[in-house]
XYZ file of C-alpha atoms in Angstrom:
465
model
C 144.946 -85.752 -64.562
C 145.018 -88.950 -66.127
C 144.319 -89.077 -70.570
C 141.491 -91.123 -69.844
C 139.839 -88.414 -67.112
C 140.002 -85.970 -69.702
C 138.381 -87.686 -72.006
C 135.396 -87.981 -70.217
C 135.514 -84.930 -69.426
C 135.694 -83.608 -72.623
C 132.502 -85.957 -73.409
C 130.976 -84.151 -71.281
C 131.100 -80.793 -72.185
C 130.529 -82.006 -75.933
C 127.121 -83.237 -74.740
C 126.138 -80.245 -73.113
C 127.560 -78.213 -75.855
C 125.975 -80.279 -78.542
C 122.808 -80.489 -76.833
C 121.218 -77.251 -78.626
C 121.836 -78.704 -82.138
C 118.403 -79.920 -83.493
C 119.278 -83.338 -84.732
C 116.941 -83.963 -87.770
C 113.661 -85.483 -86.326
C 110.775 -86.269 -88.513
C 107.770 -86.408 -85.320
C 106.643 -83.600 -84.249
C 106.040 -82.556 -80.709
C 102.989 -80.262 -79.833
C 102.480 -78.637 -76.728
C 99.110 -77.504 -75.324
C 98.282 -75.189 -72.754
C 95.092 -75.331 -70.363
C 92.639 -73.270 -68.449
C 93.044 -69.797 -70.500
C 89.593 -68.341 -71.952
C 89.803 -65.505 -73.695
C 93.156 -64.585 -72.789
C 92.150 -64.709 -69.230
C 93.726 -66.834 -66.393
C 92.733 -66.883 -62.635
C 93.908 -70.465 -61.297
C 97.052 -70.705 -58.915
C 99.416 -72.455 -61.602
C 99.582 -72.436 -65.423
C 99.705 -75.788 -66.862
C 100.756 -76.852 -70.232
C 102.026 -80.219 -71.360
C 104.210 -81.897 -74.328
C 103.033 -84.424 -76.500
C 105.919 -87.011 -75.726
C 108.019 -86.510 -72.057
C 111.080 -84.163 -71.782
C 113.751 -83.077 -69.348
C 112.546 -80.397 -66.534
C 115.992 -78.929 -66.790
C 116.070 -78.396 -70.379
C 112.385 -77.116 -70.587
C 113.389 -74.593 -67.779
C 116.370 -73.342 -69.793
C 113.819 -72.171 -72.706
C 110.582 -70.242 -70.573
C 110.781 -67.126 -69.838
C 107.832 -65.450 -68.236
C 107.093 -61.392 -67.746
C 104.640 -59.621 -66.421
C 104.052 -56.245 -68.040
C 106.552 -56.326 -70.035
C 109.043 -57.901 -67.449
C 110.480 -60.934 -66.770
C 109.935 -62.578 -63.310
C 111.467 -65.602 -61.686
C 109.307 -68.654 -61.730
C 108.610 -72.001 -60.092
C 108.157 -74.961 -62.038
C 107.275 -79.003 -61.405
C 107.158 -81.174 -63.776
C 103.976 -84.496 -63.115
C 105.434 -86.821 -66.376
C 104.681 -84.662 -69.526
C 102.831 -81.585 -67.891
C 103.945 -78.895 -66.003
C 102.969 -76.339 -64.046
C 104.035 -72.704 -63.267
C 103.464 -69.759 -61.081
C 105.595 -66.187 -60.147
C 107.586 -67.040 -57.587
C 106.112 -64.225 -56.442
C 102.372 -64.992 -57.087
C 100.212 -63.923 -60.036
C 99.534 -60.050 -59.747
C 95.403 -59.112 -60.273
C 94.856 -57.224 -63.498
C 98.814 -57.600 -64.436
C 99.384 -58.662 -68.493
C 101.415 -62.027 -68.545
C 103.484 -62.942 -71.499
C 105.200 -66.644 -71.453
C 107.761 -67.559 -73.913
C 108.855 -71.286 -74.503
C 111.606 -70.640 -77.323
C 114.670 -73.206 -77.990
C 115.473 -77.132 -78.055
C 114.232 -78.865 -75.333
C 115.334 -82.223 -74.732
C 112.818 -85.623 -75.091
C 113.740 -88.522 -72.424
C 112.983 -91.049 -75.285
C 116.058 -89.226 -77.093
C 116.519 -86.213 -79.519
C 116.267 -82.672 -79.275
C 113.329 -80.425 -80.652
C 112.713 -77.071 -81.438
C 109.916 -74.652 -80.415
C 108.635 -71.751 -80.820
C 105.592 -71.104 -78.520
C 104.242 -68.030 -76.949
C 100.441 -66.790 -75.177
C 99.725 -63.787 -73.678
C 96.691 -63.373 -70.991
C 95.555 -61.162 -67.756
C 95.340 -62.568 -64.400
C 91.860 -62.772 -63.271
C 88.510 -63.574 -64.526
C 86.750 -61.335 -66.933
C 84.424 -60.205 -63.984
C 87.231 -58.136 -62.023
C 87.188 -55.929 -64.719
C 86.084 -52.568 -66.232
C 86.384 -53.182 -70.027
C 84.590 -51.868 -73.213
C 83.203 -55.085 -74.771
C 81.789 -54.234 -77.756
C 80.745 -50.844 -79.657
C 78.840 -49.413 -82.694
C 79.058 -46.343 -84.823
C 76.343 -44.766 -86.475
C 74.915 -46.971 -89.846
C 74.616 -43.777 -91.762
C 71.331 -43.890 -94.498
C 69.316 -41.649 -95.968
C 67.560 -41.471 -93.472
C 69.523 -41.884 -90.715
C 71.725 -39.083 -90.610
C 71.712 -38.797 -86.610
C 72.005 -42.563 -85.637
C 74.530 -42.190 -82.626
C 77.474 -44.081 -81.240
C 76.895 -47.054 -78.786
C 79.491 -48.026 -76.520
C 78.715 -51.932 -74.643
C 80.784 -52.086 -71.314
C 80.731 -55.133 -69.254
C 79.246 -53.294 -66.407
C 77.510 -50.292 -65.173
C 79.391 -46.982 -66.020
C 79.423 -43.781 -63.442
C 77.681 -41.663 -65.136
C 80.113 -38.080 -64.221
C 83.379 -40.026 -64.849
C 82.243 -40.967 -68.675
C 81.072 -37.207 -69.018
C 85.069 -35.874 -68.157
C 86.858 -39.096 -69.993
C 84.709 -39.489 -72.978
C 85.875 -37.341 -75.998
C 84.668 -36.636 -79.635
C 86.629 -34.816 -82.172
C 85.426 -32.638 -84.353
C 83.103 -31.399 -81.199
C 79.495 -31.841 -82.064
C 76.537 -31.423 -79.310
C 75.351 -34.969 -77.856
C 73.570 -36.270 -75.226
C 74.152 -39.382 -73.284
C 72.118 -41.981 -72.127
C 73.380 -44.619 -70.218
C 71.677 -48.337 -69.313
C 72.325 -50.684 -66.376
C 73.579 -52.821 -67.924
C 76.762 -50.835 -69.214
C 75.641 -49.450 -72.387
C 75.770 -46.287 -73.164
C 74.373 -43.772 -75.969
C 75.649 -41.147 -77.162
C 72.948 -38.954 -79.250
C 73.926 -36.142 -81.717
C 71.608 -33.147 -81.430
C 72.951 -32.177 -84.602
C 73.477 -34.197 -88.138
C 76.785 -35.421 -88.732
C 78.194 -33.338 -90.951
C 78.741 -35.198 -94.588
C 82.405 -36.675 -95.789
C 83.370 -36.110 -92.170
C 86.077 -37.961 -90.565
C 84.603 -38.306 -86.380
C 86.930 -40.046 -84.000
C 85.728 -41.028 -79.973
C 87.830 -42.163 -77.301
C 87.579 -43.192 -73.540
C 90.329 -43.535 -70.756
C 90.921 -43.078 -67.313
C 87.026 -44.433 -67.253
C 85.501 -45.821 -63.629
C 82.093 -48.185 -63.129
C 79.637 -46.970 -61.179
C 81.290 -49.459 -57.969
C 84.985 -47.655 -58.977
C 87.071 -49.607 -61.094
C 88.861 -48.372 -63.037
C 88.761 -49.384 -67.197
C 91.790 -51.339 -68.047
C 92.685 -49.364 -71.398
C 91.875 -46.585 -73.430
C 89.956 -46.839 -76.112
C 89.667 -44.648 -79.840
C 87.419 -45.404 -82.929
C 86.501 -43.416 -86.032
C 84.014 -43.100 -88.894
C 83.239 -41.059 -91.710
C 79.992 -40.163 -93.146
C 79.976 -40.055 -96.612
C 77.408 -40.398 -99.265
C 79.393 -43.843 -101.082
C 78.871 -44.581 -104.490
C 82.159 -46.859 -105.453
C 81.336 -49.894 -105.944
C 83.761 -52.438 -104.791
C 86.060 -54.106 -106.954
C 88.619 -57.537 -106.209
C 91.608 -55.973 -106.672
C 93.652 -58.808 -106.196
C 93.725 -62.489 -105.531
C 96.693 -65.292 -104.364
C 97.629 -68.190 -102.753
C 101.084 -68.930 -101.260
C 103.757 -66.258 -101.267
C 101.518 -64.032 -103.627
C 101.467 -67.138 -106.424
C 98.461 -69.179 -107.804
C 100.244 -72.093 -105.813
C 98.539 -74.096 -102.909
C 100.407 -76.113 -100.167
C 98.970 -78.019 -97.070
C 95.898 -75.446 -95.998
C 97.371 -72.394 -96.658
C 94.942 -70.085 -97.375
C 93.627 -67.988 -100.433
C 94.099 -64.119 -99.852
C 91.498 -61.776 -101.190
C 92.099 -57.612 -101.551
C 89.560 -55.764 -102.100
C 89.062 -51.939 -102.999
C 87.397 -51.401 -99.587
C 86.112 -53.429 -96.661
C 83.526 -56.000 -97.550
C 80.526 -57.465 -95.809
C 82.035 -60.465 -94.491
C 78.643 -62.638 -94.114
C 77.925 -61.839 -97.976
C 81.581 -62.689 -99.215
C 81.704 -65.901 -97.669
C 78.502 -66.723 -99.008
C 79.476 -65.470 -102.358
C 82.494 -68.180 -102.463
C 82.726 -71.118 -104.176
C 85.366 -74.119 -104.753
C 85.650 -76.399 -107.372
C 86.391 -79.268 -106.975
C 84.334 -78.926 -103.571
C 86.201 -77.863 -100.427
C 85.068 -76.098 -96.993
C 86.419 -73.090 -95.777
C 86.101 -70.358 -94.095
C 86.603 -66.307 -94.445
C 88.316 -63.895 -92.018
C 89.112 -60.321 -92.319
C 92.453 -59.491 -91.479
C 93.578 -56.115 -89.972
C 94.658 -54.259 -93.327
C 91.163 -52.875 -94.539
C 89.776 -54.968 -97.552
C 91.832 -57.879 -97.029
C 90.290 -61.482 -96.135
C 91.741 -64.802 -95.739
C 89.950 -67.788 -96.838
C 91.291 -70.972 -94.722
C 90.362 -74.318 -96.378
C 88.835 -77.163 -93.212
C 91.804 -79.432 -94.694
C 94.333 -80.036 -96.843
C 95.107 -78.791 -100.768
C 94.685 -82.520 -102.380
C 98.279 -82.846 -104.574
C 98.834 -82.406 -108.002
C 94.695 -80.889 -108.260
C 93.891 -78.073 -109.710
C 91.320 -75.494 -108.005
C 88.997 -73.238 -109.461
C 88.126 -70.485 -106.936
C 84.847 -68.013 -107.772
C 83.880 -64.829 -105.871
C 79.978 -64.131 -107.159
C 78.813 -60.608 -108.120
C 76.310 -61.046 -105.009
C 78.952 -60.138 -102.727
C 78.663 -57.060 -101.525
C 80.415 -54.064 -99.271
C 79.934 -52.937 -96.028
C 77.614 -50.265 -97.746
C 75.420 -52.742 -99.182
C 76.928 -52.086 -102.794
C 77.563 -55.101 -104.587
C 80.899 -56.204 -107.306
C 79.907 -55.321 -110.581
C 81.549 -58.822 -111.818
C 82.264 -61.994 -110.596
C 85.663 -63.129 -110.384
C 87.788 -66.708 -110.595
C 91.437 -68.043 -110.125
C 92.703 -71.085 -111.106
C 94.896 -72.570 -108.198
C 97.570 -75.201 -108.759
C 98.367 -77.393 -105.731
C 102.894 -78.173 -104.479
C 103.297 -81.961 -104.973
C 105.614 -82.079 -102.081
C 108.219 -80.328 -99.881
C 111.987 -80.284 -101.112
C 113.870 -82.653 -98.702
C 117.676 -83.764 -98.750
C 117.580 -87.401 -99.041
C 121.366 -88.521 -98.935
C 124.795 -86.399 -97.295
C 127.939 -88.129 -98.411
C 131.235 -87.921 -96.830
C 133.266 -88.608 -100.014
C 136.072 -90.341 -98.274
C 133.749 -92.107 -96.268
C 132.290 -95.368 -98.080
C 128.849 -95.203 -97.963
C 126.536 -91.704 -98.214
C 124.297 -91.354 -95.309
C 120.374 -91.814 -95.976
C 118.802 -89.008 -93.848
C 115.150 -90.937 -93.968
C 116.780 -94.110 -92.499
C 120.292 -93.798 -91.019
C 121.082 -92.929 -87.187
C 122.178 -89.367 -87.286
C 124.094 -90.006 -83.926
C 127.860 -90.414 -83.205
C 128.690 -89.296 -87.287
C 132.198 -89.275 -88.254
C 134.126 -87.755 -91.753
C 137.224 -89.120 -93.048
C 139.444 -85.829 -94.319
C 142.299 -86.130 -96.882
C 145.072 -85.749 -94.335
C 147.880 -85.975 -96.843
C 146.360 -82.794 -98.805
C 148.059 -79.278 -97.160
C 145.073 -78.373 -95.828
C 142.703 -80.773 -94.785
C 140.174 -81.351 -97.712
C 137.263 -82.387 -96.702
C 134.541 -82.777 -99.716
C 130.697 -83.494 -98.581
C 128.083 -83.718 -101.604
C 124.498 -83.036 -100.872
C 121.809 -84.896 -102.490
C 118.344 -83.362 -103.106
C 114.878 -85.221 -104.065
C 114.621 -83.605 -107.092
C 116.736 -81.116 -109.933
C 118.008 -77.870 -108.309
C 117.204 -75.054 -111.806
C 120.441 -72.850 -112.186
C 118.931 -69.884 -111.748
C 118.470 -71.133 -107.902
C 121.763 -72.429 -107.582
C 123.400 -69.796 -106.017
C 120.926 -69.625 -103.112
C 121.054 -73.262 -102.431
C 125.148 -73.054 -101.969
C 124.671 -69.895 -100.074
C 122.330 -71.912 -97.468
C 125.124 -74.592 -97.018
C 127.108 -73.949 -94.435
C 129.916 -75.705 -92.434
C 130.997 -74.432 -88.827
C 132.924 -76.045 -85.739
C 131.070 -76.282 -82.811
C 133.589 -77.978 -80.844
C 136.000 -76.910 -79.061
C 136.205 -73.398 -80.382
C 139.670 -73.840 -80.784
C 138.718 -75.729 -84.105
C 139.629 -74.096 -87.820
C 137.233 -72.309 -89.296
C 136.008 -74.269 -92.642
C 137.058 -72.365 -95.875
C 134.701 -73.498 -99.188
C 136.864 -73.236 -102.020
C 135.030 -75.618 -104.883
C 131.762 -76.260 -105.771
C 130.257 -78.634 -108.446
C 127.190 -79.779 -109.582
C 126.373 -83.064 -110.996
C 124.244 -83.098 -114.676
C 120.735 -84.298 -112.626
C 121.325 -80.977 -111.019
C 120.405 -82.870 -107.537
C 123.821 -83.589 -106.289
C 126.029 -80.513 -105.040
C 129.578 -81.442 -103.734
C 131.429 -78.588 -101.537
C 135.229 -78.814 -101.018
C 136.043 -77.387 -97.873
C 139.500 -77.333 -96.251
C 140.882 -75.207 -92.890
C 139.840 -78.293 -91.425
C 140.970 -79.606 -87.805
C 141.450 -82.673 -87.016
C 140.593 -84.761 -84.354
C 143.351 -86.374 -82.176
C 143.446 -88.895 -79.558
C 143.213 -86.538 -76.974
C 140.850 -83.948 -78.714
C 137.726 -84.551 -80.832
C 136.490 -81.555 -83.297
C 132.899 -81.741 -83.982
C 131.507 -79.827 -86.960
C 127.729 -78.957 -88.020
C 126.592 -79.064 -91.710
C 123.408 -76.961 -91.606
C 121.007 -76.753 -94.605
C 119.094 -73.801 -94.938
C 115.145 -74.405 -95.151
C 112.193 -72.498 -95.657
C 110.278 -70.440 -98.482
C 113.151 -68.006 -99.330
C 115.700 -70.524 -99.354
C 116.338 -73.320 -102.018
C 113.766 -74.223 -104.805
C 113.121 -76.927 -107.107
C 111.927 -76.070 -110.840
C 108.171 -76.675 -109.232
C 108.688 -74.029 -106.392
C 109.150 -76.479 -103.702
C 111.416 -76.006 -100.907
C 113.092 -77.775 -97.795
C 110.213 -77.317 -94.978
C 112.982 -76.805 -91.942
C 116.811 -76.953 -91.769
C 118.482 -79.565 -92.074
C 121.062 -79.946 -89.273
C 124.126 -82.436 -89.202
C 126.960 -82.870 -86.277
C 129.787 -85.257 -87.164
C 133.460 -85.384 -85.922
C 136.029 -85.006 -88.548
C 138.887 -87.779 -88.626
């Protein structure tokens, strides 16, 4: 085989190897997916679609699809940017679908982008099913000490097949009586017996024409005469700080679980800003979501009235108010510099394609020093992290050294890092050893003085000379 064969074959596989490393892109790609309601889907193919157009072969590499829990083959076509998907199979009635879209996936305009997508639904409409839509347990009062339990299914219930599957523990006597429509009461002859803890369930259940309910269902209450008051307990913004970024929302605990009509009316921003409240599934916590971005470098005053009150009708005893401080900006790595290369490369502007590092070949072992240059001072205290997130690995061919860091320094700005690393191979005519500098991103990685951190990695691939 000729020298000039292999090359191109080794070209090859270098593109196909390379082809998972997310090259830093500053667009974003969204992808939407159509015609699922309520986690219900009855048409004859799924369709989603990408904001820009990408390869059918690399979208296939990243979907997997199960159903119940496991995964099935699929066909796929691809009409420009949407695409379209069914079992190969066929969809199953009543079966729980699960599709996964998790990797790079290739644009045809260029670059490779990451994603992270995933929905769940059932096959089917919501009228072929037996389901429990909605239920009620008892408002205890006063005066209400027998209220009873209403269950709302979407259809008709069989009357003997709810007496066997229906099942309330600690046993009290109750009647039933059940509507057309599919609710059904269930009456204590008794009281409910005070500071109590009842719980009902239903499985196995069938509709009066026989189908059968697609879960099984358990709820409980207490009655209890309550006299706590409710009390704010705690109140934060991003990663339990009084710091904003983008919308993140504000996260209220409470002592127990609030009405959630009277706390959002109870709320109030200053300077002004929508929002609104949802309860989350631990019991007295609720998120308040603002309708659009934390303005920069603004300070928020955030005020929960005394009107508020519990799910008991018992109202705070105090008002309460944070003052929220808004990020200025994510932490981004503006310059990487080769040092024996002449000029540093400007991640913002600079093609990130076909890179290449000069080594010192006349040291013993290959030195090759990069700096890294941040947008703004790196504290000490965080410096540790932010060299632990560097890292340098070969990615091609695996026959390449393995980098060894043996020197780090920091410039006086505290912005610039430069890491020594030698171990490092180098590329011949015949063979050419590509190496990734990856940048660790995210809230738990590097920091600036202000709290601000990279928003993704930062991924390089360059060959080394």
């Amino acid at each position: 085989m000729s020298v000039k064969v292999s090359r191109i074959i080794i070209i090859m596989y270098i593109i196909l190897y390379i082809s998972g490393c997310n090259f830093i892109n500053f667009n974003t790609i969204s992808v939407k997916f159509f015609d699922i309601s309520e986690e219900f889907f009855y048409k004859n193919e799924l369709c989603f679609s990408f904001s820009e157009v990408p390869a059918l072969e690399s979208v296939k590499k990243v979907l997997v699809l199960k159903e119940n829990k496991t995964p099935v083959d699929f066909n796929i076509r691809q009409e420009g940017n949407y695409f379209f998907i069914k079992p190969k199979r066929g969809w199953i009635s009543q079966a729980h679908y699960e599709l996964f879209l998790t990797g790079m996936v290739a644009m045809l305009s260029g670059g490779h982008y990451s994603f992270d997508e995933y929905i769940f639904f059932t096959y089917g409409t919501p009228e072929d099913f037996f389901y429990l839509q909605s239920f009620e347990n008892p408002q205890f009062s006063q005066l209400h000490t027998t209220d009873t339990v209403i269950l709302r299914f979407n259809c008709e219930v069989d009357k003997n097949s709810f007496y066997t599957s229906f099942k309330l523990s600690p046993h009290i006597a109750v009647e039933y009586d059940f509507s057309s429509t599919g609710d059904v009461y269930v009456i204590p002859l008794e009281p409910w017996k005070l500071n109590t803890r009842y719980t009902w369930s239903v499985s196995q259940l069938r509709s009066k024409n026989n189908a059968l309910i697609n879960k099984s269902y358990s709820e409980d209450f207490v009655y209890r005469e309550n006299t706590e008051f409710p009390v704010l307990e705690h109140m934060y913004g991003s990663s339990d700080s009084g710091m904003l970024r983008d919308r993140e929302p504000i996260t209220l605990l409470f002592s127990k679980s609030m009405d959630t009509s009277s706390l959002e009316k109870s709320i109030f921003v200053t300077p002004s800003m929508p929002g609104v409240l949802r309860s989350t599934e631990i019991p007295g916590e609720y998120k308040w979501f603002p309708s659009r971005n934390w303005q920069q470098e603004t300070e928020y005053r955030f005020f929960v009235s005394n009107s508020a009150k519990d799910c008991d009708g018992l109202s705070l005893q105090k008002s309460y108010e944070k003052f929220f401080s808004v990020f200025n900006s994510y932490l981004t790595v503006d310059y990487i510099h080769f040092l024996y290369n002449e000029k540093p490369i400007n991640l913002k502007q600079d093609s990130l394609k076909n890179l290449s590092a000069k080594l010192d070949t006349d040291s013993e072992y290959n030195s090759l020093p990069i700096s890294v240059v941040f947008s703004s001072p790196i504290p000490e205290e965080n410096r540790i992290v932010a060299v632990e997130g560097i890292g340098l690995s070969c990615i091609f061919p695996i026959t390449g050294a393995r980098p060894i860091l043996y020197k780090v320094d920091w410039d006086e700005s505290g912005k610039i890092v430069t890491l020594y690393w030698n171990n490092i191979t180098v590329s011949s005519q015949d063979v050419i050893y590509y190496y990734e500098l990856k940048i660790t991103g995210g809230e738990k990685a590097v920091t600036n003085v202000l709290g601000d951190y990279l928003k993704e990695d930062v991924c390089v691939t360059f060959a080394c000379q």
